[in-house]
Amino acid sequence: MVSEKFLLVKGKAGMGNRFLALLDSILYAQLTNRKIVVDWSDEVYSNNRSNVFPGFFNLHHVTQASEIPSTQSVYPSVWKNSLDKSVNEVLLSYESPDDLRYNNPKIWSKYTTNMSRIDYSEDILIRWSYVTETYKLRRHFVGDFAYLQSLSNETILKKIIREHLSLQPNIEAIIKKTVDSSFEDIVIGVHVRYTDRKTSKNLYLEFVDKILEKHPKSLIFLATDNPEVEHLFREKYTNNNILVTDKWYPASGSSLHQNPECPDRFENGVQALIDIYLLSKCNYLIYDKTSTFGVVAKLISDIPEANTIDTSQYSLKGKVKNLIAWVREKTVS
């Protein structure tokens, strides 16, 4: 046993997923007095399996550790002797690829820390998630953290971003330059995911049209993973400026992240962050809550609630996903 305790936060899936998992991991580390280590050396955004997190972000007012001690006191125990491996590598050591294709929290829970518990005795805890689990921490908002009881989950996450997380200056500079040179008085931010998870394009167009009725000269900032969506917007909105950042699109039409075709995975991550933060700078945000990309943009932003439109509320598939998430929060174990 070592004298200090650690929380090792692994990256999993795309930028939105790992961003959300990081936020409540920061809070968990504070609640449990553990030093945090963020390890994004997985194959999604790293070209050479080096840890790319420091190339994207800085952490502030968080107790960090530069390295993890050698110990067998690890939870979950499947991570013993595998701390340098990615989540996918560990999962595939124990689970079949077919089982991992589906949304199965029962499988995932065996490989990550349960956020409902803060009494682990192990020296090192491993945390990763596809989503935020702040709701699981509420039972532990006592003492110095009692003030969090009156805050919504969203407000807590916004607070964590504001106080503990910042972009690297070079990425921040690109975003500022784009806003200063290209943004106009009214900017409609639209995030359309249309590769591995396709949503109705017509819903987005309908809401853009409604905003344009009020602000006909608006700039439309489009963040998408599909060039066909970009073409559709440019073809339909010929009287408006359309801003789309330069990015790599996979020829196969598959997802931008976790894609073997990607020529530069780190740059792919930078491009994702630029799109997320530019969405957060808009006056309006149209997004799908079932995609974490838009959720993160909303958390970062100061966009009034009345100016944010979640298209998932208007589709059966989105309603089902939102209901499942709501039930999960209400049945915390």
CSV table of C-alpha atoms in Angstrom, one decimal:
chain,number,residue,atom,x,y,z
A,1,MET,CA,0.0,0.0,0.0
A,2,VAL,CA,1.2,3.5,-0.8
A,3,SER,CA,0.4,6.6,1.3
A,4,GLU,CA,-1.3,8.5,-1.4
A,5,LYS,CA,-4.5,7.6,-3.4
A,6,PHE,CA,-5.0,8.1,-7.1
A,7,LEU,CA,-7.7,8.3,-9.7
A,8,LEU,CA,-6.5,7.3,-13.2
A,9,VAL,CA,-8.9,8.7,-15.8
A,10,LYS,CA,-8.9,6.9,-19.1
A,11,GLY,CA,-10.2,8.1,-22.4
A,12,LYS,CA,-13.0,6.3,-24.2
A,13,ALA,CA,-14.7,7.0,-27.5
A,14,GLY,CA,-15.0,10.5,-28.9
A,15,MET,CA,-14.2,14.0,-27.6
A,16,GLY,CA,-17.6,14.6,-26.1
A,17,ASN,CA,-17.6,11.3,-24.2
A,18,ARG,CA,-14.2,11.7,-22.6
A,19,PHE,CA,-14.8,15.4,-21.9
A,20,LEU,CA,-17.9,14.5,-19.8
A,21,ALA,CA,-16.2,11.6,-18.1
A,22,LEU,CA,-13.4,13.9,-17.1
A,23,LEU,CA,-15.6,16.5,-15.5
A,24,ASP,CA,-17.2,14.3,-12.8
A,25,SER,CA,-13.9,12.5,-12.4
A,26,ILE,CA,-12.4,15.8,-11.3
A,27,LEU,CA,-15.2,16.2,-8.7
A,28,TYR,CA,-14.8,12.5,-7.6
A,29,ALA,CA,-11.1,13.1,-7.0
A,30,GLN,CA,-11.9,16.1,-4.8
A,31,LEU,CA,-14.6,14.2,-2.9
A,32,THR,CA,-12.2,11.3,-2.2
A,33,ASN,CA,-9.0,13.3,-1.8
A,34,ARG,CA,-7.3,11.5,-4.6
A,35,LYS,CA,-4.7,12.7,-7.0
A,36,ILE,CA,-5.9,12.7,-10.5
A,37,VAL,CA,-4.0,11.4,-13.6
A,38,VAL,CA,-5.6,11.8,-17.0
A,39,ASP,CA,-4.4,9.3,-19.5
A,40,TRP,CA,-5.6,9.8,-23.1
A,41,SER,CA,-2.8,7.7,-24.7
A,42,ASP,CA,-5.4,5.5,-26.4
A,43,GLU,CA,-5.6,5.0,-30.1
A,44,VAL,CA,-8.5,7.5,-30.7
A,45,TYR,CA,-6.5,10.8,-30.7
A,46,SER,CA,-2.9,9.7,-30.2
A,47,ASN,CA,-0.7,9.0,-33.2
A,48,ASN,CA,2.0,7.1,-31.2
A,49,ARG,CA,0.2,6.1,-28.0
A,50,SER,CA,1.6,9.1,-26.1
A,51,ASN,CA,-0.7,10.9,-23.7
A,52,VAL,CA,-2.4,13.6,-25.7
A,53,PHE,CA,-4.4,15.1,-22.9
A,54,PRO,CA,-1.8,17.8,-22.0
A,55,GLY,CA,-1.8,18.8,-25.7
A,56,PHE,CA,-5.5,19.6,-25.5
A,57,PHE,CA,-6.1,20.9,-21.9
A,58,ASN,CA,-4.7,22.4,-18.7
A,59,LEU,CA,-6.1,21.4,-15.3
A,60,HIS,CA,-6.3,24.1,-12.6
A,61,HIS,CA,-6.8,23.9,-8.8
A,62,VAL,CA,-6.8,20.1,-9.0
A,63,THR,CA,-4.3,17.9,-7.2
A,64,GLN,CA,-2.5,16.0,-9.9
A,65,ALA,CA,0.2,13.3,-10.1
A,66,SER,CA,2.8,13.1,-12.8
A,67,GLU,CA,3.0,9.3,-12.6
A,68,ILE,CA,1.3,6.3,-11.1
A,69,PRO,CA,3.2,4.2,-8.5
A,70,SER,CA,3.8,0.5,-9.1
A,71,THR,CA,1.2,-1.4,-6.9
A,72,GLN,CA,-1.2,-4.2,-7.1
A,73,SER,CA,-3.8,-2.2,-5.1
A,74,VAL,CA,-6.0,-1.4,-8.1
A,75,TYR,CA,-9.7,-1.3,-8.7
A,76,PRO,CA,-11.2,-2.8,-10.8
A,77,SER,CA,-8.8,-5.6,-10.3
A,78,VAL,CA,-8.8,-6.5,-14.1
A,79,TRP,CA,-6.6,-3.4,-14.5
A,80,LYS,CA,-3.8,-4.9,-12.5
A,81,ASN,CA,-0.6,-5.0,-14.6
A,82,SER,CA,-2.5,-3.2,-17.4
A,83,LEU,CA,-2.5,0.4,-16.3
A,84,ASP,CA,-0.7,1.4,-19.5
A,85,LYS,CA,-3.4,-0.2,-21.7
A,86,SER,CA,-6.3,1.5,-23.3
A,87,VAL,CA,-9.9,0.8,-22.3
A,88,ASN,CA,-10.5,-1.1,-25.6
A,89,GLU,CA,-7.5,-3.2,-25.0
A,90,VAL,CA,-8.6,-4.3,-21.5
A,91,LEU,CA,-12.2,-4.8,-22.6
A,92,LEU,CA,-11.1,-7.0,-25.5
A,93,SER,CA,-9.0,-9.1,-23.2
A,94,TYR,CA,-12.1,-10.3,-21.4
A,95,GLU,CA,-15.1,-9.6,-23.6
A,96,SER,CA,-16.0,-10.7,-27.2
A,97,PRO,CA,-16.2,-7.9,-29.8
A,98,ASP,CA,-19.8,-8.8,-30.5
A,99,ASP,CA,-20.8,-8.1,-26.9
A,100,LEU,CA,-19.0,-4.7,-27.0
A,101,ARG,CA,-20.9,-3.6,-30.0
A,102,TYR,CA,-24.0,-2.7,-28.0
A,103,ASN,CA,-24.9,-0.3,-25.2
A,104,ASN,CA,-24.4,-2.6,-22.3
A,105,PRO,CA,-23.7,-0.8,-18.9
A,106,LYS,CA,-23.6,-4.2,-17.1
A,107,ILE,CA,-20.4,-5.1,-19.1
A,108,TRP,CA,-18.8,-1.7,-18.8
A,109,SER,CA,-19.4,-1.5,-15.0
A,110,LYS,CA,-17.0,-4.3,-14.4
A,111,TYR,CA,-14.1,-2.2,-15.8
A,112,THR,CA,-14.6,1.2,-14.2
A,113,THR,CA,-15.1,2.7,-10.7
A,114,ASN,CA,-18.6,3.0,-9.4
A,115,MET,CA,-19.2,6.7,-8.8
A,116,SER,CA,-21.7,5.9,-6.2
A,117,ARG,CA,-19.0,4.7,-3.9
A,118,ILE,CA,-16.2,6.8,-2.3
A,119,ASP,CA,-15.0,4.2,0.2
A,120,TYR,CA,-12.6,2.2,-2.0
A,121,SER,CA,-9.5,1.2,-0.1
A,122,GLU,CA,-7.4,0.5,-3.2
A,123,ASP,CA,-4.6,2.9,-4.0
A,124,ILE,CA,-5.5,3.3,-7.6
A,125,LEU,CA,-9.0,3.6,-9.1
A,126,ILE,CA,-9.6,3.5,-12.8
A,127,ARG,CA,-12.4,5.6,-14.2
A,128,TRP,CA,-13.8,5.9,-17.7
A,129,SER,CA,-17.3,6.5,-19.0
A,130,TYR,CA,-19.2,7.4,-22.1
A,131,VAL,CA,-21.3,10.0,-20.2
A,132,THR,CA,-21.3,12.1,-17.1
A,133,GLU,CA,-22.5,10.4,-13.9
A,134,THR,CA,-22.7,13.4,-11.6
A,135,TYR,CA,-26.0,12.3,-10.3
A,136,LYS,CA,-24.3,9.3,-8.6
A,137,LEU,CA,-22.2,11.6,-6.5
A,138,ARG,CA,-25.1,13.6,-5.0
A,139,ARG,CA,-25.4,11.3,-1.9
A,140,HIS,CA,-21.8,12.4,-1.0
A,141,PHE,CA,-22.5,16.2,-1.1
A,142,VAL,CA,-21.9,16.8,2.6
A,143,GLY,CA,-19.5,18.9,4.6
A,144,ASP,CA,-17.4,21.1,2.4
A,145,PHE,CA,-19.4,19.9,-0.6
A,146,ALA,CA,-22.9,20.4,0.9
A,147,TYR,CA,-23.4,23.6,-1.2
A,148,LEU,CA,-23.5,21.5,-4.3
A,149,GLN,CA,-26.9,20.0,-3.2
A,150,SER,CA,-28.8,23.0,-4.3
A,151,LEU,CA,-27.1,23.1,-7.8
A,152,SER,CA,-28.4,21.2,-10.8
A,153,ASN,CA,-26.1,18.6,-12.4
A,154,GLU,CA,-25.6,21.0,-15.4
A,155,THR,CA,-24.7,23.9,-13.2
A,156,ILE,CA,-22.1,21.7,-11.3
A,157,LEU,CA,-20.5,20.6,-14.6
A,158,LYS,CA,-20.4,24.2,-15.8
A,159,LYS,CA,-18.7,25.2,-12.6
A,160,ILE,CA,-16.1,22.4,-13.0
A,161,ILE,CA,-15.3,23.6,-16.5
A,162,ARG,CA,-15.0,27.2,-15.5
A,163,GLU,CA,-12.8,26.6,-12.4
A,164,HIS,CA,-10.7,23.6,-13.4
A,165,LEU,CA,-10.3,23.2,-17.2
A,166,SER,CA,-8.9,25.4,-20.0
A,167,LEU,CA,-7.8,24.8,-23.5
A,168,GLN,CA,-4.1,24.9,-24.4
A,169,PRO,CA,-3.4,28.5,-25.6
A,170,ASN,CA,-2.6,27.5,-29.2
A,171,ILE,CA,-6.1,26.0,-29.6
A,172,GLU,CA,-7.7,28.9,-27.8
A,173,ALA,CA,-6.0,31.3,-30.2
A,174,ILE,CA,-7.5,29.5,-33.2
A,175,ILE,CA,-11.0,29.7,-31.8
A,176,LYS,CA,-10.5,33.4,-30.9
A,177,LYS,CA,-9.2,34.2,-34.4
A,178,THR,CA,-12.2,32.5,-36.0
A,179,VAL,CA,-14.7,34.3,-33.8
A,180,ASP,CA,-13.0,37.7,-34.4
A,181,SER,CA,-12.7,37.3,-38.1
A,182,SER,CA,-15.8,35.3,-39.1
A,183,PHE,CA,-18.5,35.6,-36.5
A,184,GLU,CA,-21.3,38.1,-37.1
A,185,ASP,CA,-23.9,39.8,-34.9
A,186,ILE,CA,-26.1,36.7,-34.8
A,187,VAL,CA,-24.7,33.3,-35.2
A,188,ILE,CA,-26.7,30.1,-35.4
A,189,GLY,CA,-24.7,27.1,-34.2
A,190,VAL,CA,-25.7,23.8,-35.6
A,191,HIS,CA,-24.3,20.4,-34.8
A,192,VAL,CA,-25.3,17.6,-37.1
A,193,ARG,CA,-23.9,14.1,-36.5
A,194,TYR,CA,-24.5,12.1,-39.7
A,195,THR,CA,-22.0,9.2,-39.9
A,196,ASP,CA,-22.3,6.4,-37.4
A,197,ARG,CA,-25.4,8.0,-35.7
A,198,LYS,CA,-27.7,9.6,-38.2
A,199,THR,CA,-30.3,12.1,-37.1
A,200,SER,CA,-33.1,13.7,-39.1
A,201,LYS,CA,-31.6,16.5,-41.2
A,202,ASN,CA,-35.0,18.0,-41.8
A,203,LEU,CA,-35.5,18.8,-38.1
A,204,TYR,CA,-32.3,20.9,-38.1
A,205,LEU,CA,-33.4,22.8,-41.2
A,206,GLU,CA,-36.8,23.5,-39.7
A,207,PHE,CA,-35.3,25.1,-36.6
A,208,VAL,CA,-32.8,27.1,-38.6
A,209,ASP,CA,-35.6,28.4,-40.8
A,210,LYS,CA,-37.5,29.5,-37.7
A,211,ILE,CA,-34.5,31.5,-36.4
A,212,LEU,CA,-33.9,33.0,-39.8
A,213,GLU,CA,-37.4,34.3,-39.8
A,214,LYS,CA,-36.4,36.5,-36.9
A,215,HIS,CA,-32.8,37.1,-38.0
A,216,PRO,CA,-32.6,36.7,-41.7
A,217,LYS,CA,-28.9,37.8,-42.0
A,218,SER,CA,-27.6,35.4,-39.5
A,219,LEU,CA,-24.4,33.5,-40.0
A,220,ILE,CA,-24.8,29.7,-39.7
A,221,PHE,CA,-21.9,27.9,-38.1
A,222,LEU,CA,-22.2,24.2,-39.0
A,223,ALA,CA,-20.3,21.5,-37.1
A,224,THR,CA,-20.7,18.2,-38.9
A,225,ASP,CA,-18.9,15.0,-39.5
A,226,ASN,CA,-20.4,14.5,-43.0
A,227,PRO,CA,-19.6,16.5,-46.2
A,228,GLU,CA,-23.1,15.8,-47.5
A,229,VAL,CA,-24.6,17.7,-44.7
A,230,GLU,CA,-22.3,20.6,-45.4
A,231,HIS,CA,-23.4,20.5,-49.1
A,232,LEU,CA,-27.1,20.5,-48.1
A,233,PHE,CA,-26.7,23.6,-45.9
A,234,ARG,CA,-24.8,25.5,-48.6
A,235,GLU,CA,-27.3,24.6,-51.2
A,236,LYS,CA,-30.3,25.5,-49.1
A,237,TYR,CA,-29.1,28.7,-47.5
A,238,THR,CA,-27.6,30.6,-50.4
A,239,ASN,CA,-28.5,33.9,-48.9
A,240,ASN,CA,-26.6,33.3,-45.7
A,241,ASN,CA,-23.0,32.9,-44.9
A,242,ILE,CA,-22.2,29.3,-43.9
A,243,LEU,CA,-19.1,28.8,-41.8
A,244,VAL,CA,-17.6,25.3,-41.6
A,245,THR,CA,-14.1,24.7,-40.2
A,246,ASP,CA,-11.5,22.8,-42.2
A,247,LYS,CA,-11.4,19.2,-41.2
A,248,TRP,CA,-10.7,15.7,-42.4
A,249,TYR,CA,-13.7,13.8,-43.6
A,250,PRO,CA,-13.4,10.0,-44.0
A,251,ALA,CA,-14.0,8.8,-47.5
A,252,SER,CA,-16.0,5.8,-46.2
A,253,GLY,CA,-18.6,8.0,-44.5
A,254,SER,CA,-17.7,6.4,-41.2
A,255,SER,CA,-17.2,8.2,-37.9
A,256,LEU,CA,-14.4,10.8,-37.5
A,257,HIS,CA,-13.0,9.3,-34.3
A,258,GLN,CA,-11.8,5.7,-33.9
A,259,ASN,CA,-11.2,5.7,-37.6
A,260,PRO,CA,-8.2,3.8,-39.1
A,261,GLU,CA,-8.3,6.1,-42.1
A,262,CYS,CA,-7.5,9.2,-40.1
A,263,PRO,CA,-4.1,10.6,-41.2
A,264,ASP,CA,-3.5,12.6,-38.0
A,265,ARG,CA,-5.4,11.5,-34.9
A,266,PHE,CA,-4.2,14.3,-32.7
A,267,GLU,CA,-5.2,17.0,-35.3
A,268,ASN,CA,-8.6,15.3,-35.5
A,269,GLY,CA,-9.0,15.9,-31.7
A,270,VAL,CA,-8.0,19.5,-32.1
A,271,GLN,CA,-10.5,20.0,-34.9
A,272,ALA,CA,-13.2,18.4,-32.7
A,273,LEU,CA,-12.4,20.8,-29.8
A,274,ILE,CA,-12.4,23.8,-32.2
A,275,ASP,CA,-15.9,22.9,-33.4
A,276,ILE,CA,-17.2,22.3,-29.8
A,277,TYR,CA,-15.9,25.6,-28.5
A,278,LEU,CA,-17.1,27.6,-31.6
A,279,LEU,CA,-20.6,26.1,-31.1
A,280,SER,CA,-20.4,27.4,-27.6
A,281,LYS,CA,-19.7,31.0,-28.8
A,282,CYS,CA,-22.9,31.1,-31.0
A,283,ASN,CA,-26.1,33.0,-30.1
A,284,TYR,CA,-28.2,30.0,-30.9
A,285,LEU,CA,-27.4,26.3,-30.5
A,286,ILE,CA,-29.2,23.5,-32.4
A,287,TYR,CA,-28.0,20.1,-31.3
A,288,ASP,CA,-29.1,16.5,-30.4
A,289,LYS,CA,-28.8,15.7,-26.7
A,290,THR,CA,-28.1,12.1,-27.5
A,291,SER,CA,-24.8,13.1,-29.0
A,292,THR,CA,-22.3,14.2,-26.3
A,293,PHE,CA,-20.6,16.6,-28.7
A,294,GLY,CA,-23.5,19.1,-28.6
A,295,VAL,CA,-24.0,18.5,-24.8
A,296,VAL,CA,-20.5,19.6,-24.1
A,297,ALA,CA,-20.9,22.7,-26.3
A,298,LYS,CA,-23.9,23.7,-24.3
A,299,LEU,CA,-22.1,23.2,-21.0
A,300,ILE,CA,-19.2,25.4,-22.1
A,301,SER,CA,-21.5,28.1,-23.4
A,302,ASP,CA,-23.4,31.0,-21.9
A,303,ILE,CA,-26.2,30.6,-24.5
A,304,PRO,CA,-29.6,31.4,-22.9
A,305,GLU,CA,-31.8,28.3,-22.4
A,306,ALA,CA,-34.4,29.8,-24.7
A,307,ASN,CA,-31.9,29.9,-27.5
A,308,THR,CA,-30.9,26.2,-27.3
A,309,ILE,CA,-32.8,23.6,-29.2
A,310,ASP,CA,-32.5,19.9,-28.5
A,311,THR,CA,-33.8,18.1,-31.6
A,312,SER,CA,-33.9,14.7,-29.8
A,313,GLN,CA,-37.1,15.9,-28.1
A,314,TYR,CA,-38.8,15.8,-31.4
A,315,SER,CA,-37.9,12.3,-32.5
A,316,LEU,CA,-39.1,8.9,-31.1
A,317,LYS,CA,-35.5,7.5,-31.0
A,318,GLY,CA,-34.3,10.6,-29.1
A,319,LYS,CA,-37.2,10.4,-26.7
A,320,VAL,CA,-36.5,6.8,-25.9
A,321,LYS,CA,-32.8,7.5,-25.3
A,322,ASN,CA,-33.6,10.4,-23.0
A,323,LEU,CA,-36.1,8.2,-21.1
A,324,ILE,CA,-33.5,5.5,-20.6
A,325,ALA,CA,-31.0,8.1,-19.3
A,326,TRP,CA,-33.7,9.5,-16.9
A,327,VAL,CA,-34.5,6.1,-15.6
A,328,ARG,CA,-30.8,5.4,-15.0
A,329,GLU,CA,-30.5,8.5,-12.9
A,330,LYS,CA,-33.5,7.6,-10.8
A,331,THR,CA,-32.3,4.1,-10.1
A,332,VAL,CA,-28.8,4.9,-8.8
A,333,SER,CA,-27.1,1.9,-7.2
